[in-house]
Coordinates of N, CA and C and ligand atoms in Angstrom, one line a residue:
M10 N 2.6 22.1 0.9 CA 3.1 22.5 -0.4 C 3.4 21.3 -1.3
T11 N 3.1 21.3 -2.6 CA 3.4 20.2 -3.4 C 4.7 20.5 -4.2
T12 N 5.7 19.6 -4.0 CA 6.9 19.7 -4.7 C 7.0 18.6 -5.7
N13 N 8.1 18.6 -6.5 CA 8.2 17.7 -7.7 C 8.2 16.2 -7.3
N14 N 8.8 15.9 -6.1 CA 8.9 14.5 -5.7 C 7.7 14.0 -4.9
V15 N 6.7 14.8 -4.7 CA 5.5 14.4 -4.0 C 4.5 13.7 -5.0
V16 N 4.3 12.4 -4.8 CA 3.4 11.7 -5.6 C 1.9 11.8 -5.2
L17 N 1.7 11.7 -3.9 CA 0.4 11.8 -3.3 C 0.3 12.9 -2.3
H18 N -0.7 13.7 -2.4 CA -0.7 14.9 -1.5 C -2.2 15.0 -1.0
L19 N -2.3 14.9 0.3 CA -3.6 15.1 0.9 C -3.5 16.3 1.9
D20 N -4.5 17.2 1.8 CA -4.5 18.4 2.7 C -5.9 18.6 3.2
H21 N -6.0 18.3 4.5 CA -7.3 18.5 5.2 C -8.5 17.9 4.4
L22 N -8.3 16.6 4.0 CA -9.3 15.9 3.2 C -10.5 15.5 4.2
Q23 N -11.7 15.9 3.7 CA -12.9 15.6 4.5 C -13.9 14.8 3.7
K24 N -14.6 13.9 4.3 CA -15.7 13.2 3.6 C -16.8 12.9 4.7
T25 N -17.9 13.4 4.3 CA -19.1 13.1 5.2 C -20.1 12.3 4.5
F26 N -20.7 11.4 5.2 CA -21.9 10.6 4.7 C -23.1 11.1 5.5
G27 N -23.9 12.0 4.9 CA -25.0 12.6 5.6 C -24.4 13.5 6.7
K28 N -24.7 13.2 8.0 CA -24.2 14.0 9.1 C -22.9 13.4 9.6
F29 N -22.6 12.2 9.2 CA -21.5 11.5 9.8 C -20.2 11.8 9.1
K30 N -19.2 12.3 9.9 CA -17.9 12.7 9.4 C -16.9 11.5 9.3
A31 N -16.8 10.9 8.2 CA -15.9 9.7 8.1 C -14.4 10.1 8.0
L32 N -14.1 11.2 7.3 CA -12.7 11.7 7.2 C -12.7 13.2 7.7
K33 N -11.9 13.4 8.7 CA -11.7 14.7 9.3 C -10.3 15.2 9.1
N34 N -10.1 16.0 8.1 CA -8.8 16.7 7.9 C -7.7 15.8 7.8
V35 N -7.8 14.8 6.9 CA -6.7 13.8 6.6 C -5.6 14.6 5.8
T36 N -4.4 14.6 6.4 CA -3.3 15.4 5.8 C -2.0 14.6 5.8
F37 N -1.5 14.2 4.6 CA -0.2 13.6 4.5 C 0.3 13.6 3.1
D38 N 1.6 13.5 2.9 CA 2.2 13.3 1.6 C 2.9 12.0 1.5
V39 N 2.9 11.4 0.3 CA 3.7 10.3 0.0 C 4.7 10.7 -1.2
N40 N 6.0 10.5 -0.9 CA 7.0 11.0 -1.9 C 7.4 9.8 -2.8
Q41 N 7.9 10.2 -4.0 CA 8.5 9.3 -4.9 C 9.4 8.3 -4.2
G42 N 9.3 7.0 -4.5 CA 10.2 6.0 -3.9 C 9.8 5.5 -2.5
E43 N 8.8 6.1 -1.9 CA 8.5 5.7 -0.6 C 7.5 4.5 -0.6
V44 N 7.6 3.6 0.4 CA 6.6 2.6 0.6 C 5.9 3.1 1.8
F45 N 4.6 3.3 1.7 CA 3.8 3.9 2.7 C 2.7 2.9 3.3
G46 N 2.8 2.7 4.6 CA 1.8 1.8 5.2 C 0.7 2.7 5.8
F47 N -0.5 2.5 5.3 CA -1.7 3.3 5.7 C -2.5 2.4 6.6
I48 N -2.3 2.5 8.0 CA -2.9 1.6 8.9 C -3.8 2.3 9.9
G49 N -4.7 1.5 10.5 CA -5.6 2.1 11.5 C -6.7 1.1 11.8
P50 N -7.4 1.3 12.9 CA -8.4 0.4 13.4 C -9.6 0.4 12.4
N51 N -10.5 -0.7 12.5 CA -11.7 -0.7 11.7 C -12.5 0.5 11.9
G52 N -13.0 1.1 10.8 CA -13.8 2.2 10.8 C -13.0 3.6 10.9
A53 N -11.7 3.5 10.8 CA -10.9 4.7 10.9 C -11.0 5.6 9.7
G54 N -11.4 5.0 8.6 CA -11.5 5.7 7.3 C -10.5 5.4 6.2
K55 N -9.8 4.3 6.4 CA -8.8 3.9 5.4 C -9.5 3.7 4.0
S56 N -10.5 2.9 4.0 CA -11.1 2.6 2.7 C -11.8 3.8 2.1
T57 N -12.4 4.6 2.9 CA -13.0 5.8 2.4 C -11.9 6.8 1.8
T58 N -10.8 6.8 2.5 CA -9.7 7.7 1.9 C -9.3 7.1 0.6
I59 N -9.1 5.8 0.5 CA -8.6 5.2 -0.8 C -9.6 5.3 -1.9
R60 N -10.9 5.1 -1.5 CA -12.0 5.3 -2.6 C -12.0 6.8 -3.0
T61 N -11.7 7.7 -2.2 CA -11.7 9.1 -2.6 C -10.5 9.3 -3.5
L62 N -9.3 8.7 -3.1 CA -8.1 8.9 -4.0 C -8.3 8.3 -5.3
L63 N -9.1 7.2 -5.4 CA -9.3 6.5 -6.7 C -10.4 7.2 -7.5
G64 N -11.0 8.3 -7.0 CA -12.0 9.0 -7.7 C -13.4 8.3 -7.8
I65 N -13.6 7.3 -6.8 CA -14.8 6.6 -6.7 C -15.8 7.4 -5.9
L66 N -15.3 8.0 -4.8 CA -16.1 8.9 -3.9 C -15.6 10.3 -4.2
K67 N -16.6 11.2 -4.2 CA -16.2 12.7 -4.3 C -16.0 13.2 -2.9
R68 N -14.9 13.9 -2.6 CA -14.6 14.4 -1.3 C -15.6 15.5 -1.0
T69 N -15.8 15.8 0.3 CA -16.6 16.9 0.8 C -15.8 18.2 0.8
A70 N -14.6 18.1 1.2 CA -13.7 19.3 1.3 C -12.3 18.8 1.4
G71 N -11.4 19.8 1.2 CA -9.9 19.6 1.3 C -9.4 19.3 -0.1
E72 N -8.1 19.1 -0.1 CA -7.3 18.9 -1.4 C -6.7 17.5 -1.4
A73 N -6.8 16.9 -2.6 CA -6.2 15.6 -2.8 C -5.7 15.5 -4.2
T74 N -4.4 15.3 -4.4 CA -3.8 15.2 -5.7 C -2.9 14.0 -5.8
I75 N -2.8 13.4 -7.0 CA -1.8 12.3 -7.3 C -1.1 12.8 -8.6
F76 N 0.2 12.8 -8.5 CA 1.1 13.4 -9.6 C 0.7 14.9 -9.9
G77 N 0.2 15.6 -8.8 CA -0.2 17.0 -9.0 C -1.5 17.2 -9.6
E78 N -2.2 16.1 -9.9 CA -3.5 16.2 -10.6 C -4.6 15.9 -9.6
D79 N -5.8 16.5 -9.7 CA -6.9 16.4 -8.8 C -7.5 15.0 -8.9
V80 N -7.7 14.4 -7.7 CA -8.2 13.0 -7.8 C -9.6 12.8 -8.3
W81 N -10.4 13.9 -8.3 CA -11.7 13.8 -8.8 C -11.8 14.3 -10.3
T82 N -11.4 15.5 -10.5 CA -11.6 16.1 -11.9 C -10.6 15.5 -12.9
D83 N -9.4 15.0 -12.4 CA -8.4 14.4 -13.3 C -8.3 12.9 -13.2
R84 N -9.4 12.3 -12.7 CA -9.3 10.9 -12.4 C -9.0 10.0 -13.6
V85 N -9.5 10.3 -14.8 CA -9.3 9.5 -15.9 C -7.8 9.5 -16.3
S86 N -7.2 10.7 -16.3 CA -5.8 10.9 -16.5 C -4.9 10.1 -15.5
I87 N -5.3 10.3 -14.2 CA -4.5 9.6 -13.1 C -4.6 8.1 -13.3
H88 N -5.7 7.6 -13.7 CA -5.9 6.1 -13.8 C -5.1 5.5 -14.9
K89 N -4.5 6.3 -15.8 CA -3.6 5.8 -16.8 C -2.2 5.4 -16.2
R90 N -2.0 5.9 -14.9 CA -0.7 5.8 -14.3 C -0.7 5.1 -13.0
I91 N -1.9 4.6 -12.5 CA -1.9 4.0 -11.2 C -2.5 2.6 -11.3
A92 N -2.3 1.7 -10.3 CA -2.9 0.5 -10.2 C -3.4 0.3 -8.8
Y93 N -4.5 -0.4 -8.6 CA -5.0 -0.7 -7.3 C -5.4 -2.1 -7.1
V94 N -4.8 -2.7 -6.1 CA -5.1 -4.2 -5.8 C -5.9 -4.2 -4.5
P95 N -7.2 -4.4 -4.5 CA -8.0 -4.4 -3.3 C -7.8 -5.7 -2.5
G96 N -7.8 -5.6 -1.2 CA -7.7 -6.7 -0.4 C -9.0 -7.4 -0.1
D97 N -10.1 -6.6 -0.2 CA -11.4 -7.1 0.1 C -12.3 -6.7 -1.1
V98 N -12.4 -7.7 -2.0 CA -13.2 -7.4 -3.2 C -14.4 -8.4 -3.3
Y99 N -15.5 -7.8 -3.6 CA -16.7 -8.7 -3.7 C -17.2 -8.5 -5.2
L100 N -17.1 -9.5 -5.9 CA -17.6 -9.5 -7.3 C -18.9 -10.2 -7.4
W101 N -19.2 -10.8 -8.5 CA -20.5 -11.5 -8.7 C -20.3 -13.0 -8.6
P102 N -20.8 -13.6 -7.5 CA -20.6 -15.0 -7.3 C -21.1 -15.9 -8.4
N103 N -22.1 -15.4 -9.2 CA -22.6 -16.3 -10.2 C -21.8 -16.3 -11.5
L104 N -20.8 -15.4 -11.6 CA -20.0 -15.3 -12.8 C -18.6 -16.0 -12.5
T105 N -18.0 -16.6 -13.6 CA -16.7 -17.1 -13.4 C -15.6 -16.0 -13.5
G106 N -14.4 -16.2 -13.1 CA -13.3 -15.2 -13.2 C -13.2 -14.7 -14.6
G107 N -13.3 -15.6 -15.6 CA -13.2 -15.3 -17.0 C -14.3 -14.4 -17.4
E108 N -15.5 -14.7 -17.0 CA -16.7 -13.8 -17.3 C -16.5 -12.4 -16.7
I109 N -16.0 -12.3 -15.5 CA -15.8 -11.0 -14.9 C -14.8 -10.2 -15.7
I110 N -13.7 -10.9 -16.1 CA -12.7 -10.1 -16.9 C -13.3 -9.7 -18.2
D111 N -14.1 -10.5 -18.8 CA -14.7 -10.1 -20.1 C -15.7 -8.9 -19.8
L112 N -16.4 -8.9 -18.7 CA -17.3 -7.8 -18.4 C -16.5 -6.5 -18.2
F113 N -15.4 -6.6 -17.5 CA -14.6 -5.3 -17.3 C -14.0 -4.8 -18.6
L114 N -13.6 -5.8 -19.5 CA -13.0 -5.4 -20.7 C -14.0 -4.6 -21.6
K115 N -15.3 -4.9 -21.4 CA -16.3 -4.2 -22.2 C -16.4 -2.8 -21.8
Ligands
LIG17 N1 -21.0 4.7 2.1 C1 -21.0 4.9 3.4 N2 -22.1 5.5 4.0 C2 -22.1 5.8 5.3 N3 -21.0 5.6 6.1 C3 -19.9 5.0 5.6 C4 -19.9 4.7 4.2 N4 -18.6 4.1 4.0 C5 -18.0 4.2 5.2 N5 -18.8 4.7 6.2 C6 -18.4 4.9 7.6 O1 -17.2 5.6 7.6 C7 -16.3 5.2 8.6 C8 -15.0 4.8 8.0 O2 -15.2 3.6 7.2 P1 -14.0 2.9 6.4 O3 -13.4 4.0 5.5 O4 -14.6 1.7 5.7 O5 -13.0 2.5 7.5 P2 -11.7 1.5 7.4 O6 -11.5 1.1 6.0 O7 -10.6 2.2 8.0 O8 -12.2 0.3 8.3 C9 -17.0 4.0 9.3 O9 -17.7 4.5 10.4 C10 -18.0 3.6 8.3 O10 -19.2 3.0 8.9
LIG18 MG1 -11.5 -0.8 5.0

């Protein structure tokens, strides 16, 4: 159940790549004011979960909301209120940092 102090809500989130089930019923909430460590071994599905929450990947099944809004259909609205700092980012090695910022600003 989603209550007012629930920021992030996942209920039986599933993601399949072809026949491969990367996420099987991921279910948890993160409440306002909580610092939440999302840990697990390589291949556990952490990045897939986060890409789904960011609206980059479309989930196969289940429910996922941030601020009570759907992470897929309401992703533009959600992105006005969230920030994401990736630990493993691969940009374009032939561009400078300034050129990449200019590209994103476009
Ligand atoms: N785009 C994709 N296509 C197919 N399989 C994928 C894709 N992305 C991730 N996977 C698979 O899903 C599983 C979870 O991966 P991932 O979310 O990257 O795990 P983690 O970030 O926890 O290491 C892995 O078995 C990975 O190989
Ligand atoms: Mg990862």
